[in-house]
Coordinates of C-alpha atoms (C1' of nucleotides) in Angstrom, one line a residue:
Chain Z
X12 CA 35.4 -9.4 -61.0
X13 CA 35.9 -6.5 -58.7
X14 CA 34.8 -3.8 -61.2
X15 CA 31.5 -2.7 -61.6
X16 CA 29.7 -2.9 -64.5
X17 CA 26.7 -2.1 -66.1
X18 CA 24.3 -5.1 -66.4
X19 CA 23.3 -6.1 -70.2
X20 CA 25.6 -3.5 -71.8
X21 CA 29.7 -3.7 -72.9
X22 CA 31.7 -2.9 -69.7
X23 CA 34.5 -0.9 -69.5
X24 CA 37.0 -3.7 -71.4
X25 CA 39.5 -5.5 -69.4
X26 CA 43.0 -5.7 -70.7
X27 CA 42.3 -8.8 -71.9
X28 CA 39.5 -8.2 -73.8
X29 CA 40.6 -5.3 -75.8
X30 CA 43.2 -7.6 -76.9
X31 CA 40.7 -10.4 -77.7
X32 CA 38.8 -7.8 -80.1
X33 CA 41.5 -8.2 -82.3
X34 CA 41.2 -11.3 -83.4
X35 CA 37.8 -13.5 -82.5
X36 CA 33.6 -13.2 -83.1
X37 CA 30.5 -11.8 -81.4
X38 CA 28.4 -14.4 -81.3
X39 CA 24.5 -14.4 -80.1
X40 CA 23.0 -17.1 -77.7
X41 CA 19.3 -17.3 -76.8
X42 CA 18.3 -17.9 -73.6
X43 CA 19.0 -21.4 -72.4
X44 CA 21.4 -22.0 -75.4
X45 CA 24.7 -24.1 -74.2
X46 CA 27.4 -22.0 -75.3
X47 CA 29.6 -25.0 -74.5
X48 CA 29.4 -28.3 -73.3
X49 CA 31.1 -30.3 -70.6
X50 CA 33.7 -32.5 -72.2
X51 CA 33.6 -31.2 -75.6
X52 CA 37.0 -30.1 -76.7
X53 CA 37.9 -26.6 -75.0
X54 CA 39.7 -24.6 -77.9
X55 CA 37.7 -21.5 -77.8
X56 CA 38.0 -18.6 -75.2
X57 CA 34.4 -16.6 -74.3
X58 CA 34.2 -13.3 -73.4
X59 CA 30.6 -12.2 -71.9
X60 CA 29.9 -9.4 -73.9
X61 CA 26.4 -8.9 -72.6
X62 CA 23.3 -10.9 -70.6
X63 CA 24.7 -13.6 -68.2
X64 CA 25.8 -17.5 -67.9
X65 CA 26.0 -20.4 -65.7
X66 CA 28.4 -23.0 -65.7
X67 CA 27.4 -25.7 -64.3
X68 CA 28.7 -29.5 -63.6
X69 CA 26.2 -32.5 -64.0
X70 CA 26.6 -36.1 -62.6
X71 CA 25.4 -39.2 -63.8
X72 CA 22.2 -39.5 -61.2
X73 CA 21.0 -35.9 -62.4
X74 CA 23.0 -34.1 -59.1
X75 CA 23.3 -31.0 -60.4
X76 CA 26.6 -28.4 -59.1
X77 CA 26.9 -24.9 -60.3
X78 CA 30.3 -23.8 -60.8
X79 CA 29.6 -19.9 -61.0
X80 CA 27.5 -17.2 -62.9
X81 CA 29.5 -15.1 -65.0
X82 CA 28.6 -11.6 -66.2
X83 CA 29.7 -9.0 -68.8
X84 CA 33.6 -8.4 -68.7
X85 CA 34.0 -12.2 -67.3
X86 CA 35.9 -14.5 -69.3
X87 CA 35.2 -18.0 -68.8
X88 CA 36.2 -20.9 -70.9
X89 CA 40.3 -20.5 -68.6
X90 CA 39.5 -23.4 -66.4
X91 CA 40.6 -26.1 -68.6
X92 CA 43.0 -28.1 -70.2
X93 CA 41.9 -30.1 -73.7
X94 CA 38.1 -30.6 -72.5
X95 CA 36.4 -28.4 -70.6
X96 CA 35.4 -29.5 -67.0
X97 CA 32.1 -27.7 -67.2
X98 CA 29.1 -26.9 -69.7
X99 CA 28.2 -23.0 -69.7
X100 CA 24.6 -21.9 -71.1
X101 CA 23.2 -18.4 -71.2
X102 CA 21.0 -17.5 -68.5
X103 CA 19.2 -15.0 -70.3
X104 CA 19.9 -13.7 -74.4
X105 CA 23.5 -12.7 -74.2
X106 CA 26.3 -12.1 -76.4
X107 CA 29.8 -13.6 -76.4
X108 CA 32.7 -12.9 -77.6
X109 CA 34.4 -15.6 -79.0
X110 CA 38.4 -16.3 -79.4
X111 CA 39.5 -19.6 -80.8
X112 CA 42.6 -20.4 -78.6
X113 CA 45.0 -21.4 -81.5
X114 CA 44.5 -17.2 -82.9
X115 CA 45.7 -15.9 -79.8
X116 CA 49.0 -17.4 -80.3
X117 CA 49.4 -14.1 -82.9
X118 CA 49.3 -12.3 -79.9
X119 CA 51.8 -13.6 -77.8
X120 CA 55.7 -12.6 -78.1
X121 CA 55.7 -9.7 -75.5
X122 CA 54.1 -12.0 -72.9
X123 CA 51.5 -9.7 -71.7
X124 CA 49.3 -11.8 -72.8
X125 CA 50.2 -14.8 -71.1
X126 CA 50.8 -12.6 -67.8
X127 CA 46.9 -11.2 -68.8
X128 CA 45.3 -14.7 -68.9
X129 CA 47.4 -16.0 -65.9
X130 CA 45.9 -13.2 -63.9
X131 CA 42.4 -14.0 -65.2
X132 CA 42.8 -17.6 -64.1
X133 CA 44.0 -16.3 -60.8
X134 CA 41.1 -14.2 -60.5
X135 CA 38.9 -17.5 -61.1
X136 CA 40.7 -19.4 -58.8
X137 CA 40.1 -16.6 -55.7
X138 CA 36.5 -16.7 -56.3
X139 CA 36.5 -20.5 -56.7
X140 CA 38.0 -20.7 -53.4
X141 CA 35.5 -18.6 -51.8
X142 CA 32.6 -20.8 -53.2
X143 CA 34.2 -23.3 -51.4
X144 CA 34.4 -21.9 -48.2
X145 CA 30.8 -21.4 -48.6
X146 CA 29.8 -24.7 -49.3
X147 CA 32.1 -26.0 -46.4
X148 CA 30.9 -24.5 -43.5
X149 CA 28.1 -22.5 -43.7
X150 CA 24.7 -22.9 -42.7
X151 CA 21.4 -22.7 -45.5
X152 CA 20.8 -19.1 -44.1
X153 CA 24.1 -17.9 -44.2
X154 CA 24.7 -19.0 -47.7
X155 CA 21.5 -17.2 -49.1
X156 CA 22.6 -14.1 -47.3
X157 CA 25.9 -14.5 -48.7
X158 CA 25.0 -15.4 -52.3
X159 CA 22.2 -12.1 -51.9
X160 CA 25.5 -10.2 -50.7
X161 CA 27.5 -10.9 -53.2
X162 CA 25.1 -10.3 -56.4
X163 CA 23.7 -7.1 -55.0
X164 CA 27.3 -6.0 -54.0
X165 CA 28.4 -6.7 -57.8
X166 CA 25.4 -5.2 -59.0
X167 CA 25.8 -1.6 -57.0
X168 CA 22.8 -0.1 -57.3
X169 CA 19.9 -0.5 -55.3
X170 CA 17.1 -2.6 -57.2
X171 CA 18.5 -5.8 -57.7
X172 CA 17.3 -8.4 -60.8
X173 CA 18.1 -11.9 -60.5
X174 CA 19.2 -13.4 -63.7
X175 CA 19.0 -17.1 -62.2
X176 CA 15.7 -18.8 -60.8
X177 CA 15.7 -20.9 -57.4
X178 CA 17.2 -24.0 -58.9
X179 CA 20.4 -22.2 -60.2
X180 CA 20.5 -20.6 -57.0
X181 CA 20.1 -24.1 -54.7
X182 CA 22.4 -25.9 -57.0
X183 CA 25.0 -22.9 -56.6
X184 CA 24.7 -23.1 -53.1
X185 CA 24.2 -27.2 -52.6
X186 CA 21.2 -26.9 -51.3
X187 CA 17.2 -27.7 -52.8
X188 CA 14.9 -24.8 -54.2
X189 CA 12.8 -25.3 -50.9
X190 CA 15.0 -24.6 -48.8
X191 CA 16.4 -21.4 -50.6
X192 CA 12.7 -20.5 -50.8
X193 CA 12.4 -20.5 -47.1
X194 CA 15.8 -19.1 -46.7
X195 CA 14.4 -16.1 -48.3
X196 CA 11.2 -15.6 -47.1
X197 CA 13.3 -15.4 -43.5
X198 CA 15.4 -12.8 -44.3
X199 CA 12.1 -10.9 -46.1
X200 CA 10.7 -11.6 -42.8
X201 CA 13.2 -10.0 -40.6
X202 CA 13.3 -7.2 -42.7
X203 CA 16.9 -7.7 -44.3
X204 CA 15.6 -7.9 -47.7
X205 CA 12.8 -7.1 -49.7
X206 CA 11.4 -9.0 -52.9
X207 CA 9.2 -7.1 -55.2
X208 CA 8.6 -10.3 -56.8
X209 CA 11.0 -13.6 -57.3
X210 CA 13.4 -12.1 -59.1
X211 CA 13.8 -8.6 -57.8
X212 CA 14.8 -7.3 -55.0
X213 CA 16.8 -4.6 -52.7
X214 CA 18.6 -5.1 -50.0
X215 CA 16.9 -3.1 -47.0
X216 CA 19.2 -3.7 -44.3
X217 CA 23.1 -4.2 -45.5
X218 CA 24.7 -4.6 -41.7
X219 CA 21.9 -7.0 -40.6
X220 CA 22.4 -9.1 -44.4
X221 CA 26.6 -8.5 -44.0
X222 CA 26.6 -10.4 -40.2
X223 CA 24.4 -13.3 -41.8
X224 CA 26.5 -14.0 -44.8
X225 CA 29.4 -14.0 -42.0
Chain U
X10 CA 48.8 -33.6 -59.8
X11 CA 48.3 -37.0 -61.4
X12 CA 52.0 -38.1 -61.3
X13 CA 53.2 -41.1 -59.6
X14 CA 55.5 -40.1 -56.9
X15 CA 57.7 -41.4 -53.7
X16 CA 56.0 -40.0 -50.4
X17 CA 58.9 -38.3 -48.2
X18 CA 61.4 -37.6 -50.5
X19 CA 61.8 -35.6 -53.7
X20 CA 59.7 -36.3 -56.5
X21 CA 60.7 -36.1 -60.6
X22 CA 60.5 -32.8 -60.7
X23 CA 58.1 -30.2 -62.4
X24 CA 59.6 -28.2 -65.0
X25 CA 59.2 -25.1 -62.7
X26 CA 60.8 -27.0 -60.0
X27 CA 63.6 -27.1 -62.0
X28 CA 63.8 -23.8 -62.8
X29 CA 63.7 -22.9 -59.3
X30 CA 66.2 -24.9 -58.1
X31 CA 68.0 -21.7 -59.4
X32 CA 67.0 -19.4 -57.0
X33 CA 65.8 -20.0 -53.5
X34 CA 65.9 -21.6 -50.4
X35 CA 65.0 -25.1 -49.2
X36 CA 63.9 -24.5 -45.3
X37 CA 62.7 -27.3 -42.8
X38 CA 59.6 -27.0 -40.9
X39 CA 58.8 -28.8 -37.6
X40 CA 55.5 -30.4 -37.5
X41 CA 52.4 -28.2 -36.9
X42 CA 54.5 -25.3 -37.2
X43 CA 53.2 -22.3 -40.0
X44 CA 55.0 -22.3 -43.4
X45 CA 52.5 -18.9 -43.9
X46 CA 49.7 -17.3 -42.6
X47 CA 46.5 -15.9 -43.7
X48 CA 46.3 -12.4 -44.6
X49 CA 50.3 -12.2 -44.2
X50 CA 51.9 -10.6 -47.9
X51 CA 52.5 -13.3 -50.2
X52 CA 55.8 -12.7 -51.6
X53 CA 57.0 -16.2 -51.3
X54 CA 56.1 -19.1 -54.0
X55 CA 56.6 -22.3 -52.3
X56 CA 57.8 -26.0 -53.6
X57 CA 57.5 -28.8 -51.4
X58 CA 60.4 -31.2 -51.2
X59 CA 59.6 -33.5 -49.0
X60 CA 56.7 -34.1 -46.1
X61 CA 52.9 -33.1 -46.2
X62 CA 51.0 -29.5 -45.9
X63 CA 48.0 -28.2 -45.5
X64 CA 45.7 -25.0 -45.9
X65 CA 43.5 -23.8 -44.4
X66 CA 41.0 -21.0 -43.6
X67 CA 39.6 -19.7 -40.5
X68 CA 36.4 -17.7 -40.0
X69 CA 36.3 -15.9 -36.9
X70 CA 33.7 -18.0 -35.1
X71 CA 36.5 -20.9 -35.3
X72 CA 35.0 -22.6 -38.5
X73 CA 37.9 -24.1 -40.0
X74 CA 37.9 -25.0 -43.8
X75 CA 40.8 -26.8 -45.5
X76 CA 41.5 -25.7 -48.9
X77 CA 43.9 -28.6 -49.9
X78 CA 46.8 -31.2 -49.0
X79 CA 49.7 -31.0 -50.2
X80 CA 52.8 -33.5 -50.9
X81 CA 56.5 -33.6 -53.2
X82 CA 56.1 -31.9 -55.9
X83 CA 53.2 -29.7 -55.4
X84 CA 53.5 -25.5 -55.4
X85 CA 51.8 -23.5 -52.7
X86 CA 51.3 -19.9 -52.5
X87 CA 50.1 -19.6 -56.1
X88 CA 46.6 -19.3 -55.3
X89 CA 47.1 -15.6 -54.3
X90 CA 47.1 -11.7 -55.3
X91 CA 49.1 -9.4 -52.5
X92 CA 48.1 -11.9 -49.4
X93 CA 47.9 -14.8 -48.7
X94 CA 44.4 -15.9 -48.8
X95 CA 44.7 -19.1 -46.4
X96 CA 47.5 -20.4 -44.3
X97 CA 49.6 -23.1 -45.2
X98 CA 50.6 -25.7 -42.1
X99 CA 53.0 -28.6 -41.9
X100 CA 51.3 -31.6 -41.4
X101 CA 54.5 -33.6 -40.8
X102 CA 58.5 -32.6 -40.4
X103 CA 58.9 -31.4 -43.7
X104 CA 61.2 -29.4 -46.0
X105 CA 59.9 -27.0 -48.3
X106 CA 61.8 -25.1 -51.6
X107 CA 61.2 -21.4 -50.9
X108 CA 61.4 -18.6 -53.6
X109 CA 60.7 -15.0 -53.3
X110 CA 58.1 -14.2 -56.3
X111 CA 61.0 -11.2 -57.1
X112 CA 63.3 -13.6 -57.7
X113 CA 61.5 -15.2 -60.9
X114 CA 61.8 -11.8 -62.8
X115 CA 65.7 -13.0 -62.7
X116 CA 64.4 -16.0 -65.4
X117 CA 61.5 -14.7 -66.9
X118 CA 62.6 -13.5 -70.7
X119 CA 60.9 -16.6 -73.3
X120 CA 58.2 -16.6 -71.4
X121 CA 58.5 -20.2 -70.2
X122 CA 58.3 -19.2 -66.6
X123 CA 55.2 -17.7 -67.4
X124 CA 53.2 -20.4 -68.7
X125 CA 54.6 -23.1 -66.5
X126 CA 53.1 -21.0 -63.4
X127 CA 49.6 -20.6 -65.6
X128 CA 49.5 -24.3 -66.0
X129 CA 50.3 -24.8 -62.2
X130 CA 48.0 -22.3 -61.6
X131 CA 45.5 -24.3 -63.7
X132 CA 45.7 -27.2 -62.3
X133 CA 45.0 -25.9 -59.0
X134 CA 42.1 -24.6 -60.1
X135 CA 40.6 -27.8 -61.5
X136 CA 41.7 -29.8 -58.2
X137 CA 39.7 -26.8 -56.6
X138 CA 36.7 -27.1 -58.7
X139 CA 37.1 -31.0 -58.7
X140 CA 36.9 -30.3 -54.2
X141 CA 33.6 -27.9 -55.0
X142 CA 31.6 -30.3 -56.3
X143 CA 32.7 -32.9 -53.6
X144 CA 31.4 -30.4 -50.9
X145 CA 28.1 -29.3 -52.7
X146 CA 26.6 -32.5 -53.8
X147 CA 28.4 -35.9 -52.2
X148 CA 26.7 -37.0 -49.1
X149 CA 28.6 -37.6 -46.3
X150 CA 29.5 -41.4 -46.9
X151 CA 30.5 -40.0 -50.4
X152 CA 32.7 -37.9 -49.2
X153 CA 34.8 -40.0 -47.5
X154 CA 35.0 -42.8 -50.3
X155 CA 36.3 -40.1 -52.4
X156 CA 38.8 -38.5 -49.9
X157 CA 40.0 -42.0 -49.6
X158 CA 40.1 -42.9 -53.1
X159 CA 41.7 -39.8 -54.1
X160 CA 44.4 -40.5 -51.3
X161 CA 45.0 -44.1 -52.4
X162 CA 45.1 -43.3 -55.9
X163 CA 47.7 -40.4 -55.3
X164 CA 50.6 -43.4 -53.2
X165 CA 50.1 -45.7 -56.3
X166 CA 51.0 -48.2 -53.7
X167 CA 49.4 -51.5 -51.6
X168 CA 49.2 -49.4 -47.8
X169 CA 48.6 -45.9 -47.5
X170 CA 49.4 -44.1 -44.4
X171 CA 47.3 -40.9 -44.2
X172 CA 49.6 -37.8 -43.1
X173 CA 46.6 -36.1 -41.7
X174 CA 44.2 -37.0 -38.8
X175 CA 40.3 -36.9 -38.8
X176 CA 40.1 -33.0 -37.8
X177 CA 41.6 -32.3 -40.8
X178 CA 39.6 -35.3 -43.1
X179 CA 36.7 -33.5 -41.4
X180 CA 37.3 -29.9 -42.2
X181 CA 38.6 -30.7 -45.8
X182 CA 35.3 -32.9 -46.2
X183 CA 33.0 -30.1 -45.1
X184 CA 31.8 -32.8 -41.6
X185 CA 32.7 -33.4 -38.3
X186 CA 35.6 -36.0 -37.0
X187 CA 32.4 -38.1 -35.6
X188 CA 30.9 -38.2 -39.1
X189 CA 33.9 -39.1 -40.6
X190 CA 34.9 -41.6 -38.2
X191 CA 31.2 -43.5 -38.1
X192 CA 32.0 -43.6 -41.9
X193 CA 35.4 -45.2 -42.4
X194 CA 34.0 -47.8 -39.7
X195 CA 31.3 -48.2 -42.1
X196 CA 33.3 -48.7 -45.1
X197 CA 35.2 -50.7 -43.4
X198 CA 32.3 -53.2 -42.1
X199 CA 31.3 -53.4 -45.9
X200 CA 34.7 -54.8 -46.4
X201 CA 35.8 -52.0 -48.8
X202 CA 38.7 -50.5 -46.9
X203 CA 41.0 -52.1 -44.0
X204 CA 42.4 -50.0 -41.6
X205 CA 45.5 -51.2 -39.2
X206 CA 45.4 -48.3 -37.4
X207 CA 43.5 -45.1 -37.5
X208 CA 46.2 -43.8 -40.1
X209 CA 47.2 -46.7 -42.6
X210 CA 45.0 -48.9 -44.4
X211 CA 44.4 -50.3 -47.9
X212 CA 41.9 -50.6 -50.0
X213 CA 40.4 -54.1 -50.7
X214 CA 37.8 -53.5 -53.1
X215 CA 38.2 -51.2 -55.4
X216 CA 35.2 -51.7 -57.5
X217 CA 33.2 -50.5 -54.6
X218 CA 34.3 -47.8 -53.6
X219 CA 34.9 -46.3 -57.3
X220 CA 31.2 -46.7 -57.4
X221 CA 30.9 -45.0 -53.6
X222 CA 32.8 -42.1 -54.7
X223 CA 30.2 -41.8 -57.2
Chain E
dC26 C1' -9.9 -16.0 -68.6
dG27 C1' -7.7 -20.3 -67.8
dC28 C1' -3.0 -22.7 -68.6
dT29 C1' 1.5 -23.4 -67.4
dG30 C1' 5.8 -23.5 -64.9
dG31 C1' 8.2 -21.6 -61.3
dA32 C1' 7.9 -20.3 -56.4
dT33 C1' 6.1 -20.9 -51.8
dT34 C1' 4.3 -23.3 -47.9
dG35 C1' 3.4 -27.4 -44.9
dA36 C1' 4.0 -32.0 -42.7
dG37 C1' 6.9 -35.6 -41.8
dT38 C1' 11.5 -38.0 -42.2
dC39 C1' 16.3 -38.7 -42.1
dC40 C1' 21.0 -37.5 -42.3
dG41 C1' 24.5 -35.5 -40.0
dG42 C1' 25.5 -32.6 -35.8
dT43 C1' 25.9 -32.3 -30.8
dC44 C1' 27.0 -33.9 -26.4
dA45 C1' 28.9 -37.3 -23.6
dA46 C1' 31.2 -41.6 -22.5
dG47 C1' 34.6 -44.8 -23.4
dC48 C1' 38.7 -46.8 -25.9
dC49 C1' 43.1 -47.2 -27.7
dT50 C1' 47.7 -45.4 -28.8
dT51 C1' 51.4 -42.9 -27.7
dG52 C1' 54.7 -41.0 -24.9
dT53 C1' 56.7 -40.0 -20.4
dG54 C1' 58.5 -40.7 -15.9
dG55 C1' 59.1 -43.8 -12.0
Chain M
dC15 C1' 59.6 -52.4 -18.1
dC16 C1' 55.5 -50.9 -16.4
dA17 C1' 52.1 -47.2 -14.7
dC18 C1' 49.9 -43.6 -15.8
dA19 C1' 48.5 -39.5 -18.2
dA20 C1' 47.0 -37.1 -22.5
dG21 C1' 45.2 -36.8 -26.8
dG22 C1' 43.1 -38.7 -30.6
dC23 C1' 39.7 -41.8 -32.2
dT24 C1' 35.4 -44.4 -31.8
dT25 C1' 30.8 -45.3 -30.3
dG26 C1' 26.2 -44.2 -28.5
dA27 C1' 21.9 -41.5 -27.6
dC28 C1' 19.6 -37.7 -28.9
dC29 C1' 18.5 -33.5 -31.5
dG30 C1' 17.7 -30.4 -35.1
dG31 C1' 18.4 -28.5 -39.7
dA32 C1' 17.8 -29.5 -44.3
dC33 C1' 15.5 -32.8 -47.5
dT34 C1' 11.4 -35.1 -49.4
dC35 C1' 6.9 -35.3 -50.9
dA36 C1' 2.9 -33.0 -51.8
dA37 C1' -0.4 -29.3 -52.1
dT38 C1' -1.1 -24.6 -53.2
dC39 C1' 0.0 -20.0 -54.8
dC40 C1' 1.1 -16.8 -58.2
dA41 C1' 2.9 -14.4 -62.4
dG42 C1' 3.3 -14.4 -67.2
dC43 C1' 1.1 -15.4 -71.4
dG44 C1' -1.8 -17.2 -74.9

DNA sequence: CGCTGGATTGAGTCCGGTCAAGCCTTGTGG
DNA sequence: CCACAAGGCTTGACCGGACTCAATCCAGCG
């Protein structure tokens, strides 16, 4: 999560995915395709291999909650005990790697493994936490700021592409697509940021965008 | 998580509460004092034994966001890489099983150890994912039928007498005490909770406020 | 070139926050 | 045992930020 990585290509492989290409499948998903769905029975492990996915949480009235956006090198699929709690479905043409759970019990004996996937979960948990403290407590501005932060800050470079539209971004941020749309026209307007067009932009002034997201 | 268990005293234990009965320390804590702090190094796993804690998070403008409550049973200080990532406060007098996380090497070996704290881990997770969606798309009423809900459900029992006041209902909710108090009045108006004091009530139709939680 | 779906913008409303009194419980000292 | 103080909780009036509904804009694409 802390690593960078380049977008749409194999990352340098985390521990736990060099183990996981022992055993498991690559496995293509168009864009939109639900790679799994909520309560269906969770028995496979995913490794993003390339492109980009949402997991997101539906309720019976159509209230829709993102859970996060996962890129290459992010293993999702940990969160969950027999079903899983979310549905995850590719934001754009990706490819996953996929580990039934059952295979990686060749694996263990040494423990690492376990130790690997406990830290993954960990890893999951810290960033669920912070989503949380953001949904809390701060304001529509300053969750706009932070969410630009954070995905330019992962990204590294300085032209940023969106993989999600408006709606994935309001219902990752509990808010509605207007408002997210105003949100960012404001910070265009102070001259924080700067959209080329919806789904690309740079970040102009970092201090200014880094005291919003607070 | 979803075991029955006796408020105020020690609960059937959890398989890694039995295995750290073996090492540690059981240390009292005065009400209101610290068990841990934010930012501190997190070298400690905690088991609480009897009494009720919370943590929280503070931003520097004096936000305050409560990441969970806590009661017999239930581990703190998992959540966390080298520091502790929110601080952990005693609600009420309470007496807390204290292990340092260098101690556990002593009884790692089959691997047991390991997977018990992944599951904990896990589960902590979930209750934090289960606390996202709560924050992102309940409205306010909403929120308190489920924090009441959950609370009830968790005692098992006919009167439940909440070990936390409405500064702390508010900041776990994500509103403000006035919100949360104009609410539980008007819960209680509609006849679906009771409250004899400000702290202890019972639920008299549960129907209802299943359907309020949404 | 027009179609289509997502994004933006605007006007008006409402939910929850803010500010300010009051109330009730709890605890302390006369 | 009562008086009083202190802190937490409730209630009310008002305000404002985010939502709703609706119109318009714009980019991508046939």
């Amino acid at each position: 999560m802390t690593l960078a990585y380049s977008p749409d290509t194999a990352p340098a492989a985390s521990p736990l995915a060099s183990l996981m290409d022992r055993v498991g499948l690559r496995m293509p998903f168009a864009k939109g395709e639900e790679i799994f769905g909520q309560d269906e029975a969770a028995d496979m492990i995913h490794s993003i291999v390339s492109g980009a996915v949402r997991t997101t949480r539906l309720q019976s009235d159509g209230r829709r909650q993102i859970g996060d956006f996962y890129y290459p090198g992010d293993i999702i699929g940990l969160e969950t005990g027999d079903l899983y709690r979310f549905s995850a479905e590719a934001l754009s043409d990706c490819v996953i790697h996929v580990v039934k759970r059952s295979s990686l019990h060749v694996l263990r004996g040494d423990g690492s493994l376990d130790r690997t996937l406990w830290e993954a979960t960990r890893r999951e948990l810290e960033r669920t936490q912070e989503h949380l403290l953001m949904l809390g407590r701060k304001s529509a501005c300053e969750k706009v700021a932070s969410f630009l932060r954070d995905v330019a800050q992962r990204v590294g470079c300085e032209d940023v592409s969106l993989p999600m539209g408006r709606q994935d971004m309001a219902d990752y941020l509990g808010l509605t697509i207007e408002t997210v749309s105003r949100m960012v026209t404001q910070l265009q307007g102070s001259r924080i940021v700067e959209f080329a067009s919806a789904r690309q932009f740079r970040v102009t002034r970092w201090p200014a965008l880094e005291r919003l997201a607070a």
